[in-house]
Amino acid sequence: MAGAVAAAQAASSGPAEVSVGAGRAHVQGAGGLVGGERNRVERGGPAEADRVEGAGGSAGARRTHEDGGGEPMGDPARRSRVVVVDSGSTDATADLAAEAGAEVIRGPLGKGAAMRLAASFVDTPWVCFLDADLVETSHNIAAVLRERALGAGDEVAMIVGEFTDPPPEPVLGNTIALYPTLVRALFPEADGRFGRRPLSGFRVVRPELVADVPDDFGVEAHLNLTVAVSGRPFIVTPIGMYRQRFRYKPDMGREIGKAILDVAIAHGRLAPPARPAWDHWVAWLAETMGSYRGDLEDRDAYLAHLMAAAAAPLPPTGVK
């Protein structure tokens, strides 16, 4: 499938997650799940540590979460409004999501554009974004994020869900090479502060932050850096295991790199005359990442090649 973004309002009732793929709709509500044979909702999960980030650094917060189980999505006491923006999917995404109880909106192409549209339909303090390509999860991600949102103060701008991958861990080139290299050079105050999965699509966001996001896969990088430079606090919270499929998206690196460089220009971290050299560096690293098609036998050699490429000298910023 392609082109679907699921969003849920984080109101007093729990958000729900709609994920559609391979002809089956997976619906996780705060109280249970419907239709997702491979998704598992566990009760009584272990205590987990949130990391609360602000302008002055980080502070640990200890919380315990419990994922509900047994109640269907249709239980009105346990569900929130669910919106699925169908931006050009090529399978039965829209029909299956509607059958599962979601509100389906036909939207524009591009992940960021779909997220902007979804946020425009929200009238609550939070909107919960959920990637729609779930294969298997160890926890009800929507329920975990809902709990964090309801416990967050008004000053918190965003909650980023940090997931773990089952073995063999995928090589997420943008996450381990492109994004951290650019952020370290241009936004040192954001370096390492958004967890091991800083580009996670599972996050709860103040709706107004989505108004100016780019149309494409640069949306998460834009949100991270916009919040970091604003000095507003944010939370990175564990959401358990998330099994995903390898998806060949050679343009994703260019879109993420463009988003980072756009924010750098806007905040005086990069001089406009220096931009072409940085665009060239991004395109070169994106081409390197595009050489990998997910084959396990090529994984180690590709990983070594990728990290060596990311270590190449960056151009000057032109900022004095």
GROMACS .gro file of N, CA and C in nm, residues 127-214:
model
  264
  127VAL      N    1  -0.275   1.627   1.843
  127VAL     CA    2  -0.309   1.533   1.736
  127VAL      C    3  -0.203   1.424   1.737
  128CYS      N    4  -0.247   1.300   1.731
  128CYS     CA    5  -0.157   1.184   1.738
  128CYS      C    6  -0.141   1.127   1.598
  129PHE      N    7  -0.017   1.128   1.548
  129PHE     CA    8   0.012   1.074   1.415
  129PHE      C    9   0.069   0.933   1.429
  130LEU      N   10   0.021   0.843   1.343
  130LEU     CA   11   0.060   0.703   1.348
  130LEU      C   12   0.092   0.655   1.208
  131ASP      N   13   0.212   0.600   1.188
  131ASP     CA   14   0.245   0.545   1.058
  131ASP      C   15   0.151   0.430   1.026
  132ALA      N   16   0.115   0.419   0.900
  132ALA     CA   17   0.011   0.324   0.860
  132ALA      C   18   0.065   0.194   0.803
  133ASP      N   19   0.192   0.164   0.828
  133ASP     CA   20   0.251   0.043   0.770
  133ASP      C   21   0.288  -0.059   0.877
  134LEU      N   22   0.205  -0.069   0.981
  134LEU     CA   23   0.231  -0.164   1.087
  134LEU      C   24   0.225  -0.308   1.036
  135VAL      N   25   0.321  -0.387   1.076
  135VAL     CA   26   0.317  -0.530   1.055
  135VAL      C   27   0.291  -0.601   1.188
  136GLU      N   28   0.364  -0.558   1.291
  136GLU     CA   29   0.348  -0.616   1.424
  136GLU      C   30   0.399  -0.517   1.528
  137THR      N   31   0.333  -0.509   1.640
  137THR     CA   32   0.378  -0.426   1.752
  137THR      C   33   0.369  -0.505   1.880
  138SER      N   34   0.453  -0.471   1.978
  138SER     CA   35   0.447  -0.538   2.107
  138SER      C   36   0.353  -0.469   2.204
  139HIS      N   37   0.320  -0.343   2.176
  139HIS     CA   38   0.231  -0.265   2.261
  139HIS      C   39   0.130  -0.192   2.173
  140ASN      N   40   0.023  -0.149   2.234
  140ASN     CA   41  -0.074  -0.065   2.166
  140ASN      C   42  -0.016   0.076   2.162
  141ILE      N   43   0.043   0.113   2.049
  141ILE     CA   44   0.117   0.239   2.040
  141ILE      C   45   0.027   0.358   2.064
  142ALA      N   46  -0.094   0.353   2.010
  142ALA     CA   47  -0.186   0.464   2.030
  142ALA      C   48  -0.217   0.485   2.177
  143ALA      N   49  -0.236   0.375   2.250
  143ALA     CA   50  -0.268   0.387   2.392
  143ALA      C   51  -0.151   0.442   2.472
  144VAL      N   52  -0.029   0.399   2.438
  144VAL     CA   53   0.089   0.450   2.508
  144VAL      C   54   0.104   0.600   2.486
  145LEU      N   55   0.091   0.643   2.360
  145LEU     CA   56   0.105   0.785   2.330
  145LEU      C   57  -0.008   0.866   2.394
  146ARG      N   58  -0.127   0.810   2.397
  146ARG     CA   59  -0.239   0.879   2.462
  146ARG      C   60  -0.208   0.906   2.608
  147GLU      N   61  -0.157   0.805   2.677
  147GLU     CA   62  -0.125   0.823   2.819
  147GLU      C   63  -0.023   0.934   2.840
  148ARG      N   64   0.079   0.934   2.753
  148ARG     CA   65   0.183   1.037   2.768
  148ARG      C   66   0.126   1.176   2.743
  149ALA      N   67   0.038   1.187   2.643
  149ALA     CA   68  -0.020   1.317   2.610
  149ALA      C   69  -0.108   1.367   2.724
  150LEU      N   70  -0.189   1.280   2.780
  150LEU     CA   71  -0.279   1.323   2.886
  150LEU      C   72  -0.203   1.362   3.013
  151GLY      N   73  -0.081   1.309   3.029
  151GLY     CA   74  -0.002   1.344   3.147
  151GLY      C   75   0.095   1.457   3.124
  152ALA      N   76   0.101   1.511   3.003
  152ALA     CA   77   0.198   1.617   2.971
  152ALA      C   78   0.141   1.753   3.007
  153GLY      N   79   0.230   1.844   3.046
  153GLY     CA   80   0.189   1.980   3.078
  153GLY      C   81   0.162   2.061   2.953
  154ASP      N   82   0.099   2.176   2.975
  154ASP     CA   83   0.063   2.262   2.862
  154ASP      C   84   0.186   2.314   2.787
  155GLU      N   85   0.301   2.316   2.855
  155GLU     CA   86   0.421   2.370   2.792
  155GLU      C   87   0.486   2.271   2.695
  156VAL      N   88   0.450   2.145   2.701
  156VAL     CA   89   0.511   2.043   2.615
  156VAL      C   90   0.459   2.059   2.472
  157ALA      N   91   0.552   2.062   2.377
  157ALA     CA   92   0.516   2.086   2.237
  157ALA      C   93   0.492   1.958   2.160
  158MET      N   94   0.561   1.849   2.198
  158MET     CA   95   0.556   1.729   2.115
  158MET      C   96   0.602   1.610   2.197
  159ILE      N   97   0.548   1.493   2.163
  159ILE     CA   98   0.589   1.366   2.223
  159ILE      C   99   0.628   1.273   2.110
  160VAL      N  100   0.752   1.226   2.111
  160VAL     CA  101   0.804   1.141   2.005
  160VAL      C  102   0.811   0.997   2.056
  161GLY      N  103   0.748   0.905   1.985
  161GLY     CA  104   0.752   0.765   2.022
  161GLY      C  105   0.878   0.697   1.971
  162GLU      N  106   0.957   0.643   2.063
  162GLU     CA  107   1.083   0.576   2.027
  162GLU      C  108   1.060   0.424   2.027
  163PHE      N  109   1.066   0.364   1.910
  163PHE     CA  110   1.040   0.221   1.898
  163PHE      C  111   1.170   0.143   1.889
  164THR      N  112   1.160   0.013   1.911
  164THR     CA  113   1.272  -0.078   1.888
  164THR      C  114   1.236  -0.169   1.772
  165ASP      N  115   1.340  -0.221   1.706
  165ASP     CA  116   1.320  -0.309   1.592
  165ASP      C  117   1.357  -0.452   1.631
  166PRO      N  118   1.279  -0.550   1.587
  166PRO     CA  119   1.319  -0.689   1.610
  166PRO      C  120   1.437  -0.725   1.522
  167PRO      N  121   1.516  -0.822   1.561
  167PRO     CA  122   1.628  -0.862   1.476
  167PRO      C  123   1.579  -0.932   1.350
  168PRO      N  124   1.657  -0.920   1.242
  168PRO     CA  125   1.775  -0.836   1.226
  168PRO      C  126   1.735  -0.689   1.212
  169GLU      N  127   1.800  -0.602   1.287
  169GLU     CA  128   1.764  -0.461   1.286
  169GLU      C  129   1.786  -0.402   1.147
  170PRO      N  130   1.689  -0.331   1.094
  170PRO     CA  131   1.705  -0.274   0.961
  170PRO      C  132   1.809  -0.163   0.959
  171VAL      N  133   1.865  -0.139   0.843
  171VAL     CA  134   1.959  -0.028   0.826
  171VAL      C  135   1.879   0.094   0.785
  172LEU      N  136   1.850   0.180   0.879
  172LEU     CA  137   1.774   0.302   0.852
  172LEU      C  138   1.873   0.414   0.821
  173GLY      N  139   1.911   0.423   0.694
  173GLY     CA  140   2.019   0.513   0.655
  173GLY      C  141   1.994   0.658   0.693
  174ASN      N  142   1.873   0.704   0.673
  174ASN     CA  143   1.844   0.844   0.708
  174ASN      C  144   1.857   0.868   0.857
  175THR      N  145   1.820   0.768   0.937
  175THR     CA  146   1.822   0.781   1.083
  175THR      C  147   1.963   0.777   1.139
  176ILE      N  148   2.049   0.691   1.083
  176ILE     CA  149   2.181   0.672   1.142
  176ILE      C  150   2.291   0.749   1.071
  177ALA      N  151   2.264   0.801   0.952
  177ALA     CA  152   2.370   0.867   0.875
  177ALA      C  153   2.334   1.010   0.837
  178LEU      N  154   2.231   1.029   0.754
  178LEU     CA  155   2.203   1.162   0.701
  178LEU      C  156   2.155   1.258   0.810
  179TYR      N  157   2.051   1.222   0.880
  179TYR     CA  158   1.993   1.312   0.980
  179TYR      C  159   2.094   1.350   1.089
  180PRO      N  160   2.159   1.254   1.156
  180PRO     CA  161   2.249   1.296   1.264
  180PRO      C  162   2.369   1.376   1.217
  181THR      N  163   2.418   1.347   1.096
  181THR     CA  164   2.534   1.422   1.046
  181THR      C  165   2.497   1.568   1.025
  182LEU      N  166   2.384   1.594   0.962
  182LEU     CA  167   2.342   1.732   0.938
  182LEU      C  168   2.303   1.803   1.067
  183VAL      N  169   2.234   1.734   1.154
  183VAL     CA  170   2.190   1.796   1.280
  183VAL      C  171   2.311   1.830   1.367
  184ARG      N  172   2.406   1.741   1.373
  184ARG     CA  173   2.525   1.766   1.455
  184ARG      C  174   2.599   1.890   1.407
  185ALA      N  175   2.601   1.911   1.277
  185ALA     CA  176   2.674   2.023   1.221
  185ALA      C  177   2.597   2.155   1.230
  186LEU      N  178   2.465   2.149   1.214
  186LEU     CA  179   2.387   2.271   1.201
  186LEU      C  180   2.299   2.303   1.322
  187PHE      N  181   2.262   2.201   1.396
  187PHE     CA  182   2.174   2.219   1.512
  187PHE      C  183   2.227   2.139   1.630
  188PRO      N  184   2.343   2.174   1.683
  188PRO     CA  185   2.402   2.094   1.791
  188PRO      C  186   2.312   2.083   1.913
  189GLU      N  187   2.224   2.180   1.934
  189GLU     CA  188   2.134   2.173   2.049
  189GLU      C  189   2.030   2.062   2.035
  190ALA      N  190   2.013   2.010   1.913
  190ALA     CA  191   1.918   1.901   1.890
  190ALA      C  192   1.985   1.766   1.876
  191ASP      N  193   2.117   1.763   1.870
  191ASP     CA  194   2.191   1.640   1.844
  191ASP      C  195   2.167   1.538   1.956
  192GLY      N  196   2.116   1.422   1.919
  192GLY     CA  197   2.096   1.312   2.013
  192GLY      C  198   1.979   1.327   2.108
  193ARG      N  199   1.903   1.432   2.096
  193ARG     CA  200   1.798   1.459   2.194
  193ARG      C  201   1.662   1.401   2.158
  194PHE      N  202   1.649   1.344   2.038
  194PHE     CA  203   1.521   1.288   1.997
  194PHE      C  204   1.524   1.136   1.992
  195GLY      N  205   1.614   1.075   2.068
  195GLY     CA  206   1.618   0.931   2.082
  195GLY      C  207   1.685   0.859   1.966
  196ARG      N  208   1.681   0.727   1.971
  196ARG     CA  209   1.744   0.644   1.869
  196ARG      C  210   1.665   0.641   1.739
  197ARG      N  211   1.541   0.682   1.744
  197ARG     CA  212   1.457   0.684   1.625
  197ARG      C  213   1.399   0.825   1.608
  198PRO      N  214   1.487   0.923   1.582
  198PRO     CA  215   1.440   1.062   1.578
  198PRO      C  216   1.341   1.092   1.466
  199LEU      N  217   1.337   1.008   1.364
  199LEU     CA  218   1.246   1.030   1.253
  199LEU      C  219   1.119   0.944   1.267
  200SER      N  220   1.092   0.899   1.387
  200SER     CA  221   0.974   0.818   1.413
  200SER      C  222   0.848   0.891   1.368
  201GLY      N  223   0.761   0.817   1.297
  201GLY     CA  224   0.633   0.874   1.257
  201GLY      C  225   0.526   0.863   1.363
  202PHE      N  226   0.559   0.797   1.475
  202PHE     CA  227   0.465   0.783   1.586
  202PHE      C  228   0.490   0.898   1.683
  203ARG      N  229   0.404   0.996   1.682
  203ARG     CA  230   0.425   1.112   1.768
  203ARG      C  231   0.295   1.187   1.792
  204VAL      N  232   0.291   1.258   1.904
  204VAL     CA  233   0.178   1.343   1.940
  204VAL      C  234   0.227   1.487   1.934
  205VAL      N  235   0.154   1.571   1.862
  205VAL     CA  236   0.202   1.705   1.828
  205VAL      C  237   0.092   1.808   1.854
  206ARG      N  238   0.133   1.926   1.896
  206ARG     CA  239   0.038   2.037   1.900
  206ARG      C  240  -0.001   2.070   1.755
  207PRO      N  241  -0.129   2.076   1.727
  207PRO     CA  242  -0.172   2.092   1.587
  207PRO      C  243  -0.112   2.211   1.515
  208GLU      N  244  -0.088   2.321   1.587
  208GLU     CA  245  -0.035   2.440   1.520
  208GLU      C  246   0.105   2.419   1.465
  209LEU      N  247   0.179   2.322   1.520
  209LEU     CA  248   0.315   2.296   1.471
  209LEU      C  249   0.316   2.236   1.332
  210VAL      N  250   0.204   2.179   1.290
  210VAL     CA  251   0.198   2.109   1.161
  210VAL      C  252   0.163   2.205   1.047
  211ALA      N  253   0.128   2.327   1.079
  211ALA     CA  254   0.080   2.420   0.975
  211ALA      C  255   0.183   2.448   0.867
  212ASP      N  256   0.312   2.447   0.902
  212ASP     CA  257   0.415   2.486   0.806
  212ASP      C  258   0.511   2.372   0.770
  213VAL      N  259   0.471   2.248   0.793
  213VAL     CA  260   0.562   2.137   0.762
  213VAL      C  261   0.574   2.119   0.611
  214PRO      N  262   0.686   2.066   0.565
  214PRO     CA  263   0.700   2.039   0.420
  214PRO      C  264   0.603   1.931   0.375
   0.00000   0.00000   0.00000
